[in-house]
Coordinates of C-alpha atoms in Angstrom, one line a residue:
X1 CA 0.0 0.0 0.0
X2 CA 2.8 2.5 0.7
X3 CA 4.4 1.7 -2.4
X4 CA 1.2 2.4 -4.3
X5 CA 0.6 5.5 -2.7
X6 CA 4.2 7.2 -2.8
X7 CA 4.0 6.2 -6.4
X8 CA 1.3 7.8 -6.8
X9 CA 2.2 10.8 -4.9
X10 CA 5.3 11.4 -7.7
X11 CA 4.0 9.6 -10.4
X12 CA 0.4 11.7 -10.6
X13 CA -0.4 14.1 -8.1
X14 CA 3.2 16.1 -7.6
X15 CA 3.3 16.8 -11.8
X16 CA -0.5 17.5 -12.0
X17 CA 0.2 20.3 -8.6
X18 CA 3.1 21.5 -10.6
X19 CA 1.2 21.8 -13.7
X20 CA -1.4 23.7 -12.4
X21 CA 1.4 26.1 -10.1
X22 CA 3.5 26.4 -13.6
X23 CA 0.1 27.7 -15.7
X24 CA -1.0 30.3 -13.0
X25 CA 3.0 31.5 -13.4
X26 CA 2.8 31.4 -17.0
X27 CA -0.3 33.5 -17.4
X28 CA -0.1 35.8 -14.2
X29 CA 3.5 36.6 -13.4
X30 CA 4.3 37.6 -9.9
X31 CA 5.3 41.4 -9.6
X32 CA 3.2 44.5 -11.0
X33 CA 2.7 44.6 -14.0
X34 CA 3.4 48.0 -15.7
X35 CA 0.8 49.6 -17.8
X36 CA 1.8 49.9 -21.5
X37 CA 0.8 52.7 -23.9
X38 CA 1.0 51.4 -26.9
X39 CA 4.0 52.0 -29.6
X40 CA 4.8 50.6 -33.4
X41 CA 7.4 48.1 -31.7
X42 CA 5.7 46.5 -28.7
X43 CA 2.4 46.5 -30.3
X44 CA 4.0 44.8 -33.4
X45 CA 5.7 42.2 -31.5
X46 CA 2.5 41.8 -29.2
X47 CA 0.5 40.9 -32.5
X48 CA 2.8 38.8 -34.2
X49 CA 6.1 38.7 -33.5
X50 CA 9.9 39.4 -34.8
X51 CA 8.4 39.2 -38.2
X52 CA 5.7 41.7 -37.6
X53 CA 8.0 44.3 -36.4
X54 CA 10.6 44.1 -39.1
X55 CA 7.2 44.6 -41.6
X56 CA 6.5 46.9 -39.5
X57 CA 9.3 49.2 -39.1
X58 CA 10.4 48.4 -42.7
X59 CA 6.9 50.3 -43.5
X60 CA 7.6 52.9 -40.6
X61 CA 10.8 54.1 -42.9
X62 CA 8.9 53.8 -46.2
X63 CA 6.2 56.3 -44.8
X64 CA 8.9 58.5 -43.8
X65 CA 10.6 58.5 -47.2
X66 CA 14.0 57.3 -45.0
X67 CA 14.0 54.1 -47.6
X68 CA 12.3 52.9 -50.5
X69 CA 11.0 49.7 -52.1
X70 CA 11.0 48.6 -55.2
X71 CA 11.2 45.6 -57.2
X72 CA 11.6 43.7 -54.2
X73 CA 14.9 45.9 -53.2
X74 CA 15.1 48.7 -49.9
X75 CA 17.4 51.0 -50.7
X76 CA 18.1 53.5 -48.0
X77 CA 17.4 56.8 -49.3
X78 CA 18.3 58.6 -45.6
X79 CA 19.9 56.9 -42.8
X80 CA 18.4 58.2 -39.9
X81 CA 16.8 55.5 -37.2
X82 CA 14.8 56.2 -34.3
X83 CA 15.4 52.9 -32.2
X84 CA 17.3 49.7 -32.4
X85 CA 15.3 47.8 -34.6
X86 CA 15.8 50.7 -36.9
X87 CA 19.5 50.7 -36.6
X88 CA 19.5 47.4 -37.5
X89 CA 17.9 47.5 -40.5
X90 CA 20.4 49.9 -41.8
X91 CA 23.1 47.9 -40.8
X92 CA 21.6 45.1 -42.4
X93 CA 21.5 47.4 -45.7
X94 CA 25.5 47.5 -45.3
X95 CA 27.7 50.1 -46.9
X96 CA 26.0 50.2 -50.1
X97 CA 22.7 50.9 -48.3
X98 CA 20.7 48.8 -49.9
X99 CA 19.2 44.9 -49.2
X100 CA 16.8 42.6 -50.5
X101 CA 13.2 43.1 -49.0
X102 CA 13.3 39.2 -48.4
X103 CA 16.6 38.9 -46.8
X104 CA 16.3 41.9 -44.6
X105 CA 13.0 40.9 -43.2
X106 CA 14.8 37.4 -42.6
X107 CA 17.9 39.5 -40.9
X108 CA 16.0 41.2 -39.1
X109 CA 13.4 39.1 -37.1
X110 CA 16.9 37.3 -35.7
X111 CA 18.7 40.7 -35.0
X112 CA 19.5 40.6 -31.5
X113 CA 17.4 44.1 -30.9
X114 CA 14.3 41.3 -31.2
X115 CA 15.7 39.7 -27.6
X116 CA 15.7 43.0 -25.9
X117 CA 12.4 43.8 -27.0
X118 CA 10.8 40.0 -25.8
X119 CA 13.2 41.0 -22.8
X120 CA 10.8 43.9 -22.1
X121 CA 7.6 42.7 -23.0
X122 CA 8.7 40.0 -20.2
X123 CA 9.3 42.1 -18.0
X124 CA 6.0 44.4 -18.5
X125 CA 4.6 41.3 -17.5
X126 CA 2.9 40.6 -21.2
X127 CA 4.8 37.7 -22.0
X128 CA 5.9 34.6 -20.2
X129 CA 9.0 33.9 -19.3
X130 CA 10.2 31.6 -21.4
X131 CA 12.3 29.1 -18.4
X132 CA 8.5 29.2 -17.2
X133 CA 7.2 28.5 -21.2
X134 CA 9.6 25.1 -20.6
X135 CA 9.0 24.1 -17.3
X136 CA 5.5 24.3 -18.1
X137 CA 5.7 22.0 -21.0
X138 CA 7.9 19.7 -19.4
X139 CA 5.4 19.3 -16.9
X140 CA 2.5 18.3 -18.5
X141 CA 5.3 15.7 -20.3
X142 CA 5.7 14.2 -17.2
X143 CA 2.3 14.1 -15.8
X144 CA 1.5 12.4 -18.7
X145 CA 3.8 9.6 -18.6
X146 CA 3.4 9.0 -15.0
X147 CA 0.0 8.7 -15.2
X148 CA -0.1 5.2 -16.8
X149 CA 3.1 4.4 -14.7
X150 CA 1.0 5.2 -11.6
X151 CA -1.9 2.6 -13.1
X152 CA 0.7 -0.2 -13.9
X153 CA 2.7 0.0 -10.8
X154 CA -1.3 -0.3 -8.6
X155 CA -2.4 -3.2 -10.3
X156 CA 1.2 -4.9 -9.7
X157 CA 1.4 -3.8 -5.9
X158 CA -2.0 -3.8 -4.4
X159 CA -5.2 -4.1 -7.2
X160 CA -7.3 -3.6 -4.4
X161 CA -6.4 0.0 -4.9
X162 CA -6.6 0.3 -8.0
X163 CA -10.3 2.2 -8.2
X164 CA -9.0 5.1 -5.9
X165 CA -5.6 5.3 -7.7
X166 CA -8.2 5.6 -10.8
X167 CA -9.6 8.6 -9.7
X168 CA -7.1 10.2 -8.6
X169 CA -5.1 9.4 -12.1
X170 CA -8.7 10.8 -13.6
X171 CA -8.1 14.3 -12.1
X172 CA -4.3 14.7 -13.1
X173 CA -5.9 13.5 -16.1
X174 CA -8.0 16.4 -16.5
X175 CA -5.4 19.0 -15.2
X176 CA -3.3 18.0 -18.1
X177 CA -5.4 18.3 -20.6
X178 CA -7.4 21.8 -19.3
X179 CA -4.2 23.4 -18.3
X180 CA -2.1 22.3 -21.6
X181 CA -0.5 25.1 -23.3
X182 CA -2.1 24.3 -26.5
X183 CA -0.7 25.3 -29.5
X184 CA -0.7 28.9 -28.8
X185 CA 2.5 30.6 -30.9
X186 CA 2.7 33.7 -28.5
X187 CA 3.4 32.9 -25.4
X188 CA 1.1 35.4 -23.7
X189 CA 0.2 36.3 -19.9
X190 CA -3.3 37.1 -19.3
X191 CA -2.4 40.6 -19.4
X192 CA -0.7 40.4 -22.8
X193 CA -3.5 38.3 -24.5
X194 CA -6.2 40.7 -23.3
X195 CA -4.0 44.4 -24.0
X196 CA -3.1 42.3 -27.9
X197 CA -6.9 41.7 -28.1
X198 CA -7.9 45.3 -26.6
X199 CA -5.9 46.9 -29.6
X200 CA -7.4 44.5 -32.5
X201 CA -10.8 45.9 -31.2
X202 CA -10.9 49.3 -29.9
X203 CA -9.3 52.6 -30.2
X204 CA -7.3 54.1 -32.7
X205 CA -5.0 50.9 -32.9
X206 CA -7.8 48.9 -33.9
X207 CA -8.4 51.2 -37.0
X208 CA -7.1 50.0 -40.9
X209 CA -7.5 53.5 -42.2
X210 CA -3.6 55.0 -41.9
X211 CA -5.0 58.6 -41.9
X212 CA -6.6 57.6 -38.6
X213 CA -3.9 55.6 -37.2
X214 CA -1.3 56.9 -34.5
X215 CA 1.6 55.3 -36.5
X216 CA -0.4 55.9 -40.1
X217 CA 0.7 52.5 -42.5
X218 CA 3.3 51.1 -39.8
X219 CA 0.6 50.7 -36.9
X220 CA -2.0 49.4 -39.4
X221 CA 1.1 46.4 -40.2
X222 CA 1.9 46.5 -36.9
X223 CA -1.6 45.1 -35.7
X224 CA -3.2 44.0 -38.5
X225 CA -0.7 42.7 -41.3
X226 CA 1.1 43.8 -44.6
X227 CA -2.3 42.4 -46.3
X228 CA -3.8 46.0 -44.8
X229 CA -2.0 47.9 -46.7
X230 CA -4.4 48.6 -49.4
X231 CA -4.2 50.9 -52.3
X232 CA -0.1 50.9 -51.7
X233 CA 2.7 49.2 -53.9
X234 CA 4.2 48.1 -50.6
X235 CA 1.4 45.9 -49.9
X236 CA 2.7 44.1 -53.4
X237 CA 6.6 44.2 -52.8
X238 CA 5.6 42.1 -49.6
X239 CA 3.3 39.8 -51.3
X240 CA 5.9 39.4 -53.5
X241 CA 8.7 38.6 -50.8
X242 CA 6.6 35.9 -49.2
X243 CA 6.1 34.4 -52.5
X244 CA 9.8 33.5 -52.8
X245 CA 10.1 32.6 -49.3
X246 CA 7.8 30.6 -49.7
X247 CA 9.7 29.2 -52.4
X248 CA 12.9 29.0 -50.7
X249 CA 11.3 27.4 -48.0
X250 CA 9.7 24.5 -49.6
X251 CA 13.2 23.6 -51.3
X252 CA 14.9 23.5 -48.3
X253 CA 16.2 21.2 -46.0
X254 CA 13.4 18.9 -43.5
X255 CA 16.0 20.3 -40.6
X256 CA 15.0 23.8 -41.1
X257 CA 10.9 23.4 -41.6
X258 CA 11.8 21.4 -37.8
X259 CA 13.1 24.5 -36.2
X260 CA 10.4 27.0 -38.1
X261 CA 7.6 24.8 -37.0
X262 CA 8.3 26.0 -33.2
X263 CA 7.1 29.6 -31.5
X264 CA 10.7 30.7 -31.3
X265 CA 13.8 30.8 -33.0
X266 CA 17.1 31.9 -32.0
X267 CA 18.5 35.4 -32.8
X268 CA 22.0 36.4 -33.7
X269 CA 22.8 36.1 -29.6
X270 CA 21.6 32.8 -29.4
X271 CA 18.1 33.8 -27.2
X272 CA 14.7 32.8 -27.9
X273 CA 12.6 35.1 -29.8
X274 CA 9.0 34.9 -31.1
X275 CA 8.7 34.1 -35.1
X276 CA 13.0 34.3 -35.5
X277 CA 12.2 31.5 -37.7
X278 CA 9.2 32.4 -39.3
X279 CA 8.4 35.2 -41.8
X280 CA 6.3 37.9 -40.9
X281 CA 4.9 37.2 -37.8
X282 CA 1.0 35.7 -36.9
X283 CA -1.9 37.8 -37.4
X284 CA -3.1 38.2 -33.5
X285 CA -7.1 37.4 -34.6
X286 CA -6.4 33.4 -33.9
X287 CA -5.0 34.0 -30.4
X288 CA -7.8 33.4 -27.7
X289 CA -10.9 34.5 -30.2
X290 CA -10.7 31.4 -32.3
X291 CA -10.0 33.3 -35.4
X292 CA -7.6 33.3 -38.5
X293 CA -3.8 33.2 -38.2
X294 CA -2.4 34.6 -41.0
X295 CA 0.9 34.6 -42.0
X296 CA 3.3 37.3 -43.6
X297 CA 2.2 39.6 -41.5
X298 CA -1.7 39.1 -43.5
X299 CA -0.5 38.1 -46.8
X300 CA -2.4 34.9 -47.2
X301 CA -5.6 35.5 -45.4
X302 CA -4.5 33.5 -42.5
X303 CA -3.3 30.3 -44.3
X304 CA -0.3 29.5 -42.3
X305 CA 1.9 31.3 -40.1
X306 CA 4.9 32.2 -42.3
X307 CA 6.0 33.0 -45.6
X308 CA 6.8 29.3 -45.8
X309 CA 5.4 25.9 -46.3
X310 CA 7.6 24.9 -43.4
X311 CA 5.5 27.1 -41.1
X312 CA 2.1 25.8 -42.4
X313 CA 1.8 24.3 -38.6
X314 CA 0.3 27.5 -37.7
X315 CA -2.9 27.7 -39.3
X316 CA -6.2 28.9 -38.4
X317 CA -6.9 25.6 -36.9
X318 CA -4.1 25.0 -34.7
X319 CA -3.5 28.4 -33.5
X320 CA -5.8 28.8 -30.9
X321 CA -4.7 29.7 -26.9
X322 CA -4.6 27.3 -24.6
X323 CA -7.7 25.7 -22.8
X324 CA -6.3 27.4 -19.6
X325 CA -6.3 31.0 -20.9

């Protein structure tokens, strides 16, 4: 009987406690949580990512005649920047100040000036720390394997136990699956998911008319996609970027649709960063409302996450939050 119940105690009920301890972390941080006021770069990376923000600051230096695009080429016309992310675009243009649209927007989701900004949004308490993103995963891992461990060792030991060990597997059972992290691609807190859906739907943020928008065309990428830029030629030159990523992507090698096909990639420093592998971001509808999650920042009506057949994983279908949210 005491084996049955100490096996029990690590095998079901000690993962299932951490489980539920690890998704209260994940979505409500301990320590205050700062109000944000919106700007292009949070709000970018809040709605979809690395990938968002370089479409978004790209467009940012378009609207502000600092670059131009054309035939699928940004040529810096002045070199002014007004943030990090912006420095690093024009040291991505090099010294003849000019870059593919496609490779930029791929240099720049893994520029390390991505990590500080995750960094931040962290620490605003909007996104989950990503040691608690693991642990959180691993947990549920375990649970579920010691669940039928739990079972086995019962009916080996003492079956006359075997109903309560039953229920109690039942309820680690049910923490598992309502407190999985699904297959959200945005690791939000509460906080984060509701402020991301707050500026979809109200306010000026919320808006797809630039002359309305705080940020003009770079807000209206910045929450809802490049695919919102109508009635400009930059909403084409993106279209046409994801089209040969898309391309590049589905003649690559299986090893890199593996590392696209997670929520982070790894930046120039080696960190975790949302969509470093994956073009353009995810259009924030999907997360927590059940909608679309487009990728390219919009440019496929929310047929996968990326630019790229190796991001397909993130559909409409499979980006939803997690059951816990």
């Amino acid at each position: 009987m005491i084996v049955v119940v100490l096996v029990t105690l690590v095998a079901v009920v000690a993962p299932a406690l951490g489980t539920l301890w690890l998704w209260w972390r994940a979505r409500h941080p301990s320590g205050a949580v700062s109000l944000l006021k919106p700007d292009l770069l949070r709000a970018a990376y809040l709605q979809g990512g690395a990938g968002r923000v370089a479409d978004a600051v790209i467009t940012r230096m378009w609207q502000d005649k600092r670059v131009r695009v054309r035939s699928g080429r940004v040529t810096v016309k002045r070199p002014v920047a007004d943030d990090a992310v912006e420095r690093a675009l024009l040291a991505q243009c090099g010294a003849d100040w000019a870059e593919s649209l496609n490779w930029l927007r791929v240099g720049l989701r893994r520029d390390a000036a991505m990590e500080a900004l995750h960094h931040d949004l962290v620490a605003q308490g909007l996104l989950t720390a990503p040691r608690i993103w693991r642990l959180w995963r691993t947990s549920v891992v375990v649970q579920r394997v010691g669940l039928p461990v739990a079972l086995v060792a019962t009916l080996i030991a003492d079956a006359s136990l075997f109903p309560g060990v039953l229920v109690v597997a039942a309820l680690g059972l049910t923490v598992s699956i309502v407190c999985r992290r699904g297959k959200r691609r945005i690791p939000y807190t509460a906080s984060g998911e509701d402020l991301a859906r707050r500026m979809r739907t109200y306010g000026p943020w919320s808006t797809t008319d630039p002359a309305e928008h705080p940020e003009k065309h770079a807000g209206v990428v910045a929450v809802h996609g490049t695919e919102a830029l109508t009635g400009t030629a930059l909403r084409h030159e993106f279209r046409n970027a994801n089209e040969k990523d898309r391309k590049r992507r589905s003649s690559g090698s299986s090893s890199s649709s593996s590392a696209s096909s997670s929520w982070a990639g790894s930046t120039s420093s080696g960190s975790v960063v949302v969509g470093a592998s994956c073009d353009g971001g995810w259009s924030e509808a999907g997360w927590g409302d059940g909608g679309s999650s487009s990728g390219d920042s919009g440019d496929s009506g929310g047929s996968s996450c990326s630019s790229g057949s190796s991001c397909s994983s993130c559909s409409s279908s499979s980006c939803s939050s997690s059951s816990c949210s």
